[in-house]
CSV table of C-alpha atoms in Angstrom, one decimal:
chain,number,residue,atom,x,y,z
A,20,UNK,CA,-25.8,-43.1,128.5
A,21,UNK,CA,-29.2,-41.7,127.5
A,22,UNK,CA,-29.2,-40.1,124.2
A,23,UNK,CA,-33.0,-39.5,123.8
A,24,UNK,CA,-33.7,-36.6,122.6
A,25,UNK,CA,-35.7,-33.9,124.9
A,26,UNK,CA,-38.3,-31.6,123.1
A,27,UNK,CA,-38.7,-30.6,119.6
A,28,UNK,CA,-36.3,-27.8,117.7
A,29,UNK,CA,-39.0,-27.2,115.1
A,30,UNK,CA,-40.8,-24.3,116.5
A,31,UNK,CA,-37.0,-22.9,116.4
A,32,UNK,CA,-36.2,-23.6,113.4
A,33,UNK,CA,-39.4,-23.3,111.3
A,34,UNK,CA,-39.2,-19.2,111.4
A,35,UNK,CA,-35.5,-19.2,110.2
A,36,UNK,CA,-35.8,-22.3,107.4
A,37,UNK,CA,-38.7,-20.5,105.6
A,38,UNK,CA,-37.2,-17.3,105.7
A,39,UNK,CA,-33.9,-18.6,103.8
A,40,UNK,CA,-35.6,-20.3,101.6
A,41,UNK,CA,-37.3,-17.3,100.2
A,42,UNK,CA,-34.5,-15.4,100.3
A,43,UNK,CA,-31.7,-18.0,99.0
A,44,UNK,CA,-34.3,-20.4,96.9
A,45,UNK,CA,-32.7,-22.6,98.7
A,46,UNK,CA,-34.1,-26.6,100.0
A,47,UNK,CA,-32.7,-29.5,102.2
A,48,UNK,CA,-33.5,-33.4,101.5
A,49,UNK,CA,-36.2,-34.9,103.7
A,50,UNK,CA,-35.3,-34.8,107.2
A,51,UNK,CA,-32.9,-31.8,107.0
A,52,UNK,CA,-33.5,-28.4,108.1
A,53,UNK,CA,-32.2,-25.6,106.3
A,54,UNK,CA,-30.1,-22.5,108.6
A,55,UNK,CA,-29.0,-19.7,107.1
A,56,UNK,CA,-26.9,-17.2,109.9
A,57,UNK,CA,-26.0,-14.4,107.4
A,58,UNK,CA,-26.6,-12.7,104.2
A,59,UNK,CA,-24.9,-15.0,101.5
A,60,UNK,CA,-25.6,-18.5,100.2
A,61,UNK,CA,-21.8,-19.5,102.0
A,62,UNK,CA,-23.7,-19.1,105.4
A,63,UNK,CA,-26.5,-21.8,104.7
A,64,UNK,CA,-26.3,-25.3,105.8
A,65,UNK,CA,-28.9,-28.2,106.2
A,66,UNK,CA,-28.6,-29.9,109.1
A,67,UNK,CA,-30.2,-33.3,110.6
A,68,UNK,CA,-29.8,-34.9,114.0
A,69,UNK,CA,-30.1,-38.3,114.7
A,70,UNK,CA,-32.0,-39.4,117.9
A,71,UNK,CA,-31.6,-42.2,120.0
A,72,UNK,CA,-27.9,-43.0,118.5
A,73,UNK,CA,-25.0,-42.5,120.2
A,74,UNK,CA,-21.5,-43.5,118.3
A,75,UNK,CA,-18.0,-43.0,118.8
A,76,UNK,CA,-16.6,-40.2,116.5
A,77,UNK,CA,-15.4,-42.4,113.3
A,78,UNK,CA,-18.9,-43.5,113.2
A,79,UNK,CA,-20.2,-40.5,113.3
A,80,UNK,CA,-18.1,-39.6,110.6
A,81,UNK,CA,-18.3,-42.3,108.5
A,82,UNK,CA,-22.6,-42.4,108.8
A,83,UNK,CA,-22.3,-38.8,108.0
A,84,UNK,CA,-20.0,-38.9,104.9
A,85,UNK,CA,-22.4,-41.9,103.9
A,86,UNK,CA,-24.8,-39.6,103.5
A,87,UNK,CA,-23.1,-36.8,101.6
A,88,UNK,CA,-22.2,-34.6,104.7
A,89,UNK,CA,-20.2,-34.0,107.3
A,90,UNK,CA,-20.2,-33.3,111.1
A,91,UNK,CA,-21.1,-29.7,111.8
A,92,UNK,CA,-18.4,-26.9,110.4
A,93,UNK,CA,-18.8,-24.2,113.5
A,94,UNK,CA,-17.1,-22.0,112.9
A,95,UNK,CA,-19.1,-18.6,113.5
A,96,UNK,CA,-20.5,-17.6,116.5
A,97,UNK,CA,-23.9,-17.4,115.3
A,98,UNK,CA,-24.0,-20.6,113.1
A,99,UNK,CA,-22.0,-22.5,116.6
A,100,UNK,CA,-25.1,-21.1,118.6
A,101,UNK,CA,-28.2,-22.5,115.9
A,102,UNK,CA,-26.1,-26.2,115.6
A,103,UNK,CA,-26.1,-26.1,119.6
A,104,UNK,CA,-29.8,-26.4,119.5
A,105,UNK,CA,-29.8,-29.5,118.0
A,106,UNK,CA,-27.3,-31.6,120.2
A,107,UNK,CA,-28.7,-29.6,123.6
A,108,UNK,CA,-31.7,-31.6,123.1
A,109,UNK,CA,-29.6,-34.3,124.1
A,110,UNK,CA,-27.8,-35.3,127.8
A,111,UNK,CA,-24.3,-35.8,126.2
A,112,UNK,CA,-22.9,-33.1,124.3
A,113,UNK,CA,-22.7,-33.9,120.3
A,114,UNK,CA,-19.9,-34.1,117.9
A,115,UNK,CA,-19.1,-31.3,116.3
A,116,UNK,CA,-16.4,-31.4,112.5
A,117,UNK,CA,-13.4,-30.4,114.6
A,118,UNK,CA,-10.6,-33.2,115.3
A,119,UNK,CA,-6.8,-32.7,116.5
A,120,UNK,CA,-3.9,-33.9,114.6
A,121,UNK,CA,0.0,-33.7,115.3
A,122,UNK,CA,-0.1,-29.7,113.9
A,123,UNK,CA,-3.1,-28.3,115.9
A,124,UNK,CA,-7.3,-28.6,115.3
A,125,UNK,CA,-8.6,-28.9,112.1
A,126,UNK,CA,-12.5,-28.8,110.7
A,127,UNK,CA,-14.1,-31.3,108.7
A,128,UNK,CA,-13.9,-29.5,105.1
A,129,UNK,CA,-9.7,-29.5,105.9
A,130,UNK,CA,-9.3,-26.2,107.0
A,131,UNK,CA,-7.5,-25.2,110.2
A,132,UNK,CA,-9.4,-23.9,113.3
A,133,UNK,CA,-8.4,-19.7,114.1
A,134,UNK,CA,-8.3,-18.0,117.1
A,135,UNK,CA,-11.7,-16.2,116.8
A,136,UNK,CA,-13.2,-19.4,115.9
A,137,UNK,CA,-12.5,-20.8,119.0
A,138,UNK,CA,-15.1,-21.3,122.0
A,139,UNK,CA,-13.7,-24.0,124.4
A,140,UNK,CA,-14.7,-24.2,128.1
A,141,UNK,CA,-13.1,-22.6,129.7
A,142,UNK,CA,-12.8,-19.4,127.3
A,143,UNK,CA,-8.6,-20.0,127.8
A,144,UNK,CA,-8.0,-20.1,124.0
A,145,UNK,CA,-6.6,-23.8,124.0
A,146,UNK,CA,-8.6,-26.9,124.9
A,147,UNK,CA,-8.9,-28.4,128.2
A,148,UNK,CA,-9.9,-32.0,127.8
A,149,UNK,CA,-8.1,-35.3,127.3
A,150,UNK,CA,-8.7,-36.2,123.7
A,151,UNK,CA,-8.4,-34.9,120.3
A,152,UNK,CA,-12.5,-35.1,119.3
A,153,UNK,CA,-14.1,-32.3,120.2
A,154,UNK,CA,-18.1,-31.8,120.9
A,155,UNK,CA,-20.1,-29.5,123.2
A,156,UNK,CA,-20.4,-29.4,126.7
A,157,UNK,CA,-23.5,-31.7,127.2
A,158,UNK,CA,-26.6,-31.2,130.0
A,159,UNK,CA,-24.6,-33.2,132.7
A,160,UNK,CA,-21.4,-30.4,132.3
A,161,UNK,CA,-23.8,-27.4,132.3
A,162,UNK,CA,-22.3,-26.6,135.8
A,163,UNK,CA,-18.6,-26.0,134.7
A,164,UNK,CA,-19.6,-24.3,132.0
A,165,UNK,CA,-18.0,-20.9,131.4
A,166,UNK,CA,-19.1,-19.4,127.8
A,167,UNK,CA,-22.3,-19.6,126.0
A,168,UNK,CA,-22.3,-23.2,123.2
A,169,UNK,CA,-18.9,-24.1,124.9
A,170,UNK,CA,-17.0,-27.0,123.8
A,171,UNK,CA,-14.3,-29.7,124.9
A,172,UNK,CA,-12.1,-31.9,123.7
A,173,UNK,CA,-12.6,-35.7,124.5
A,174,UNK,CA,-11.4,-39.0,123.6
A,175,UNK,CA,-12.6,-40.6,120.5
A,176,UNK,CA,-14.2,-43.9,121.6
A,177,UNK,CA,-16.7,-41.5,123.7
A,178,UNK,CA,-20.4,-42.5,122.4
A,179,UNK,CA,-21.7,-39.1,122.1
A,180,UNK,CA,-24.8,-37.9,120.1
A,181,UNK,CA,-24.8,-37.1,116.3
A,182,UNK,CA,-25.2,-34.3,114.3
A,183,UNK,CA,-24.6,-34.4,110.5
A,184,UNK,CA,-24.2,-31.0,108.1
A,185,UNK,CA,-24.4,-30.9,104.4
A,186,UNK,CA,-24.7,-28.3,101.8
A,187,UNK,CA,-28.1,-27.2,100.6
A,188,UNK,CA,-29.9,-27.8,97.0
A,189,UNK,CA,-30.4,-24.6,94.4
A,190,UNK,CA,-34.5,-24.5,93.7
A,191,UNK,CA,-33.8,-21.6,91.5
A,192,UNK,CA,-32.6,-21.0,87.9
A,193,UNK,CA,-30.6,-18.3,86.1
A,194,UNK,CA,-33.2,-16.8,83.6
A,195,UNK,CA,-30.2,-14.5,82.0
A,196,UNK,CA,-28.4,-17.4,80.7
A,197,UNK,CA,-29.5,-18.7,77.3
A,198,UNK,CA,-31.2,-22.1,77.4
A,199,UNK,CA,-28.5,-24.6,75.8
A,200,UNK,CA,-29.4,-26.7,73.1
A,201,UNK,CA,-28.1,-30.5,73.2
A,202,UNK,CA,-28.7,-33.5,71.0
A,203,UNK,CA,-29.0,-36.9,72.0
A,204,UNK,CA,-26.9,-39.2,70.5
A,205,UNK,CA,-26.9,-42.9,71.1
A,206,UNK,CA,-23.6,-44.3,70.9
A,207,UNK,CA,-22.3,-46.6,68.4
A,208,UNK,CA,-21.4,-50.1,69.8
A,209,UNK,CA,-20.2,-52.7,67.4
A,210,UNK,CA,-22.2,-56.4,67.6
A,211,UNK,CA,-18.6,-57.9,68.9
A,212,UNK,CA,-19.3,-55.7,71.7
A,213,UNK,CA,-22.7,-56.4,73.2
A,214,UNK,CA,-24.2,-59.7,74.5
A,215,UNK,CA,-27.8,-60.4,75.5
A,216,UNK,CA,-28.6,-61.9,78.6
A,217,UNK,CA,-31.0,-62.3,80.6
A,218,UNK,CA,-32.0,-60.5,83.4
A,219,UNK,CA,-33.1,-61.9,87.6
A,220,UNK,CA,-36.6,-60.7,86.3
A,221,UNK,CA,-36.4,-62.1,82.5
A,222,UNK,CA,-36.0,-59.2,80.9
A,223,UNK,CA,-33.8,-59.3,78.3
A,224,UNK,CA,-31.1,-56.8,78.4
A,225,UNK,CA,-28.1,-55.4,76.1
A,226,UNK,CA,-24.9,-55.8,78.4
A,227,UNK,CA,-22.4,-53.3,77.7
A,228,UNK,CA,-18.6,-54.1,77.5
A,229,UNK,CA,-16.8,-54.3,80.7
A,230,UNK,CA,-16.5,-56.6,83.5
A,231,UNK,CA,-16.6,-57.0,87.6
A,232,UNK,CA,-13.7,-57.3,89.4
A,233,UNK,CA,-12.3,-60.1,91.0
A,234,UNK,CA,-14.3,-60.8,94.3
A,235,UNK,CA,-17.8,-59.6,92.2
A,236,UNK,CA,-20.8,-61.1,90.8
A,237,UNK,CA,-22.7,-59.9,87.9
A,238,UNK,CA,-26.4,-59.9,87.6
A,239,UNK,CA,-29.0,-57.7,86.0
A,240,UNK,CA,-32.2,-55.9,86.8
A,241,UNK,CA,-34.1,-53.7,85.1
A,242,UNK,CA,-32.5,-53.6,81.9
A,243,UNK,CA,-29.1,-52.8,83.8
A,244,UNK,CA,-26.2,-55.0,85.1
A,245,UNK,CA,-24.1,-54.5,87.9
A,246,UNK,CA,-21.2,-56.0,90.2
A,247,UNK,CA,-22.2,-57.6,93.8
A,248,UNK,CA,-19.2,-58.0,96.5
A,249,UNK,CA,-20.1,-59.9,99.4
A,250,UNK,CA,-18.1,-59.4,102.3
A,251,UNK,CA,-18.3,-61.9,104.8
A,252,UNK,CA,-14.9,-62.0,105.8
A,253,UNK,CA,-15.0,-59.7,108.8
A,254,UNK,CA,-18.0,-58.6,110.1
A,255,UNK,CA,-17.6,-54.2,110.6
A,256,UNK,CA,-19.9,-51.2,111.9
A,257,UNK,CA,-22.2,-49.7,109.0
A,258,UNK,CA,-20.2,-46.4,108.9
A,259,UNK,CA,-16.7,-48.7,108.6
A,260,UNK,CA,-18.7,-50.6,105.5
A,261,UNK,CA,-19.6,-48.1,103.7
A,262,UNK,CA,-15.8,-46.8,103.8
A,263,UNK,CA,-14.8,-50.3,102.1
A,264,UNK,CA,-16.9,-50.3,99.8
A,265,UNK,CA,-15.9,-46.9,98.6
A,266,UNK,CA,-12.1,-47.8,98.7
A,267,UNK,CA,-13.5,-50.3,96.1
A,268,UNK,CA,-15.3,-47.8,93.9
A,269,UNK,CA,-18.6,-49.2,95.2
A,270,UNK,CA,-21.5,-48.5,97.5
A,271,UNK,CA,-23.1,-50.1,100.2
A,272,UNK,CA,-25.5,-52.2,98.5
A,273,UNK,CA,-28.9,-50.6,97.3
A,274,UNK,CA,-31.8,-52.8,96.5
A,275,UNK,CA,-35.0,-51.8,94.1
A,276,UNK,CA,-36.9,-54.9,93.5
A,277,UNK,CA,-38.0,-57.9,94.7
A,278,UNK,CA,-36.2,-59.6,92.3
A,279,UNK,CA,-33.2,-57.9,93.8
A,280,UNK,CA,-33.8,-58.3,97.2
A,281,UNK,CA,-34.3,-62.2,96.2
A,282,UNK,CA,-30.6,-62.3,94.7
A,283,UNK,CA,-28.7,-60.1,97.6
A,284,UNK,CA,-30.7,-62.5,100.0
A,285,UNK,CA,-29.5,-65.4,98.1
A,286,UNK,CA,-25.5,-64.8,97.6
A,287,UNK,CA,-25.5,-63.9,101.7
A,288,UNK,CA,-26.5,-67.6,102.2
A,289,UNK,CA,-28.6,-67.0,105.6
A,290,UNK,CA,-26.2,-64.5,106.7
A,291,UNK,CA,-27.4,-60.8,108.3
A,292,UNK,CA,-26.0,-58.4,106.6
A,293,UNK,CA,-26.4,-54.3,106.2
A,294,UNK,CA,-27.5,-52.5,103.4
A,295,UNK,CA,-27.0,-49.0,102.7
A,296,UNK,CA,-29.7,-47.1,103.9
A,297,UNK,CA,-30.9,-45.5,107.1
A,298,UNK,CA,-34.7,-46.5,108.0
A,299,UNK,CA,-35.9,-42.6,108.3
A,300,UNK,CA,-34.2,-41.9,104.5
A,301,UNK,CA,-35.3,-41.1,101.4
A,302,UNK,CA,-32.3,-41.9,99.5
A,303,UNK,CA,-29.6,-45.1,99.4
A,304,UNK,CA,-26.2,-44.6,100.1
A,305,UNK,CA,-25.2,-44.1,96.6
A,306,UNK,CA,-27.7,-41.5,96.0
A,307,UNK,CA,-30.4,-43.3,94.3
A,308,UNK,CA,-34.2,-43.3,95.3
A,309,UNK,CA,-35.0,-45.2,98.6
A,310,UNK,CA,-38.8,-46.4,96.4
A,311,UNK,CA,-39.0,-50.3,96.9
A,312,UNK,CA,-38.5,-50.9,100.6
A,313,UNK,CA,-39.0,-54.2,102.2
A,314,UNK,CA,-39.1,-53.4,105.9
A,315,UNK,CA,-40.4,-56.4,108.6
A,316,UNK,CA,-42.6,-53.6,110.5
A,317,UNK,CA,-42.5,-50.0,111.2
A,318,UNK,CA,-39.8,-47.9,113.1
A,319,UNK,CA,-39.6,-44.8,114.8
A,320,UNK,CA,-35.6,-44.3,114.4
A,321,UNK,CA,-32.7,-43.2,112.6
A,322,UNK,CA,-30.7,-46.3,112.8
A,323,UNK,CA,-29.0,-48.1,109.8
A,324,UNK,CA,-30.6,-51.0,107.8
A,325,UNK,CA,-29.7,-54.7,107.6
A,326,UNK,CA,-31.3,-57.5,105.4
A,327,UNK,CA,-32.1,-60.1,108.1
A,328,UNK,CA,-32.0,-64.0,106.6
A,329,UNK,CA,-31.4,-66.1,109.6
A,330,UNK,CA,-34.8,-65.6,111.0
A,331,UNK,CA,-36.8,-63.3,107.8
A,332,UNK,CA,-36.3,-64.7,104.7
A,333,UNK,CA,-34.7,-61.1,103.5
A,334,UNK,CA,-36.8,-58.8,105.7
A,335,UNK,CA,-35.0,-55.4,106.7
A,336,UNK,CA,-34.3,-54.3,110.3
A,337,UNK,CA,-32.8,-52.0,112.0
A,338,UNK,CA,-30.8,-52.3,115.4
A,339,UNK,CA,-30.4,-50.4,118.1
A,340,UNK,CA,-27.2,-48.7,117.6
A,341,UNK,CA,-24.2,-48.0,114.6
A,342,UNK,CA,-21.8,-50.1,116.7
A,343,UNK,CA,-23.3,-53.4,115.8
A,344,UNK,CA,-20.6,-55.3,113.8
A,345,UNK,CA,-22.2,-57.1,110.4
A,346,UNK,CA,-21.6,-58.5,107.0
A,347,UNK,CA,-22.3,-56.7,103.8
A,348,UNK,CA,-23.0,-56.2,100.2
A,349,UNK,CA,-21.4,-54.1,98.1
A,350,UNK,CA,-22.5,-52.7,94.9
A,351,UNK,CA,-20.8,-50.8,92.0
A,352,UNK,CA,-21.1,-50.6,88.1
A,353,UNK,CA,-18.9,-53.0,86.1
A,354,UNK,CA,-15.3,-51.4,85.2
């Protein structure tokens, strides 16, 4: 299946992201464009497409809740017709946030699909396909198309394009609210409580109480200590490890020094193993800053990361596709 993308949707877009955000002081993160398709802050989403990817829908769910977001909520005509110009670029129709269950269709954020939301192919009110995912009616399906943006219902393990939604960021502030006044306090920790240690680096650090849970490694860098799961039990997509990690309370691992980078390179013993970041981001998986980077050469893609030490001594790729199956790191705060 070729999912390259075809053209550009930034001469589209361009006209209607700058007018929202004058009119909503409103911003997306790098790599999102912001869509507004009415008059209140409820009608603006940033949305980002990833080219050259094509993953079955619980990747495509997984790599977008990674990220903060969500497949694409479309569920107004008008906002159904601007998300359409992103997966159009593509041969393959895209996901879109809606997914069947054993009481009817249901969008991402939980909430049921209506009758005037709906916009299947054909316009009959019900779907017509033979799965419970659904997406829109790709390039290769223009013929039996009936309605304008139409979309179908497929089955799950389809490798389709993707199309990730999330909520924008606030760039303004309320000037009638008073300014609040807060004092910073340093809390009080008795000396039964703390223990020095050295950090990967040599800095010396104050550890605070608590501990890692079984299956986690402590080590500390840059004044602050966390917990380091490695999970080289069963390999798993980057979307699926991300999801474990989270069951855990952790994140995909995020790395910010060398020094780091050395140790996560070190308890993986020569394995391969991802790390949570997409190449084209500006943030890890867990939200932080995507500053240090340690990439083997430069890439044109939207693919996910992996530390490679069977061949790179700790390098970062990326691979061709989300359903490459690897070990991983995870990373999380002591407890």
């Amino acid at each position: 299946m070729d999912c390259r993308k075809i053209g550009s949707v930034a001469t589209i877009c361009s006209r209607y992201q700058k007018k929202s955000s004058l009119r909503f002081g409103l911003s997306c993160d790098d790599k999102y464009d912001l869509i507004c398709t009415g008059e209140t802050l409820n009608d603006c989403s940033c949305l980002q497409f990833y080219d050259g990817e094509c993953v079955r829908y619980s990747t495509a769910e997984l790599i977008c809740n990674g990220y903060g977001g969500y497949l694409p909520i479309v569920n107004s005509k008008l906002k159904n017709k601007f998300v359409f110009v992103y997966p159009n670029q593509f041969k393959y129709g895209a996901w879109i946030g809606l997914k069947k269950n054993d009481t009817g269709f249901f969008w991402a954020d939980g909430s049921e699909l209506t009758d005037n939301e709906q916009n299947w192919n054909p316009p009959s009110n019900s779907s017509t396909g033979d799965g419970n995912c659904v997406h829109y009616v790709g390039d290769e399906e223009l013929e039996y198309v009936a309605v304008d943006f139409a979309w179908k219902d497929s089955p799950c393990d389809e490798n389709r394009p993707l199309v990730c939604e999330k909520k924008p960021i606030s760039t303004t502030t309320t000037d009638s609210q008073p300014e609040k006044t807060t004092t910073e306090t340093t809390p009080i920790v008795s000396q039964s409580e703390t223990t020095a240690t050295v950090s990967q680096s040599g800095t010396t650090v104050t550890e605070q109480p608590g501990v890692c849970p079984q299956g986690y490694d402590e080590s500390c860098f840059n004044t602050i200590c966390y917990c380091y799961g490695v999970k080289k039990n069963t390999p798993m997509y980057w979307g699926n490890a991300v999801a474990t990690c989270r069951s855990e309370g952790a994140d995909l691992v995020s790395i910010h020094s060398d020094d780091e980078n050395k140790y996560v390179s070190g308890i993986l013993d020569g394995a391969n193993a991802w790390i949570g970041c997409l190449y084209s981001s500006t943030n890890w998986v867990d939200g932080s800053d995507l500053s240090y980077k340690n990439w083997r050469t430069t890439y044109n893609d939207h693919t996910a990361g992996y530390m490679n030490n069977a061949a790179y001594n700790g390098k970062w790729l990326t691979v061709s596709n989300f359903e490459t199956q690897l070990y991983f790191v995870c990373k999380k705060l002591k407890e």
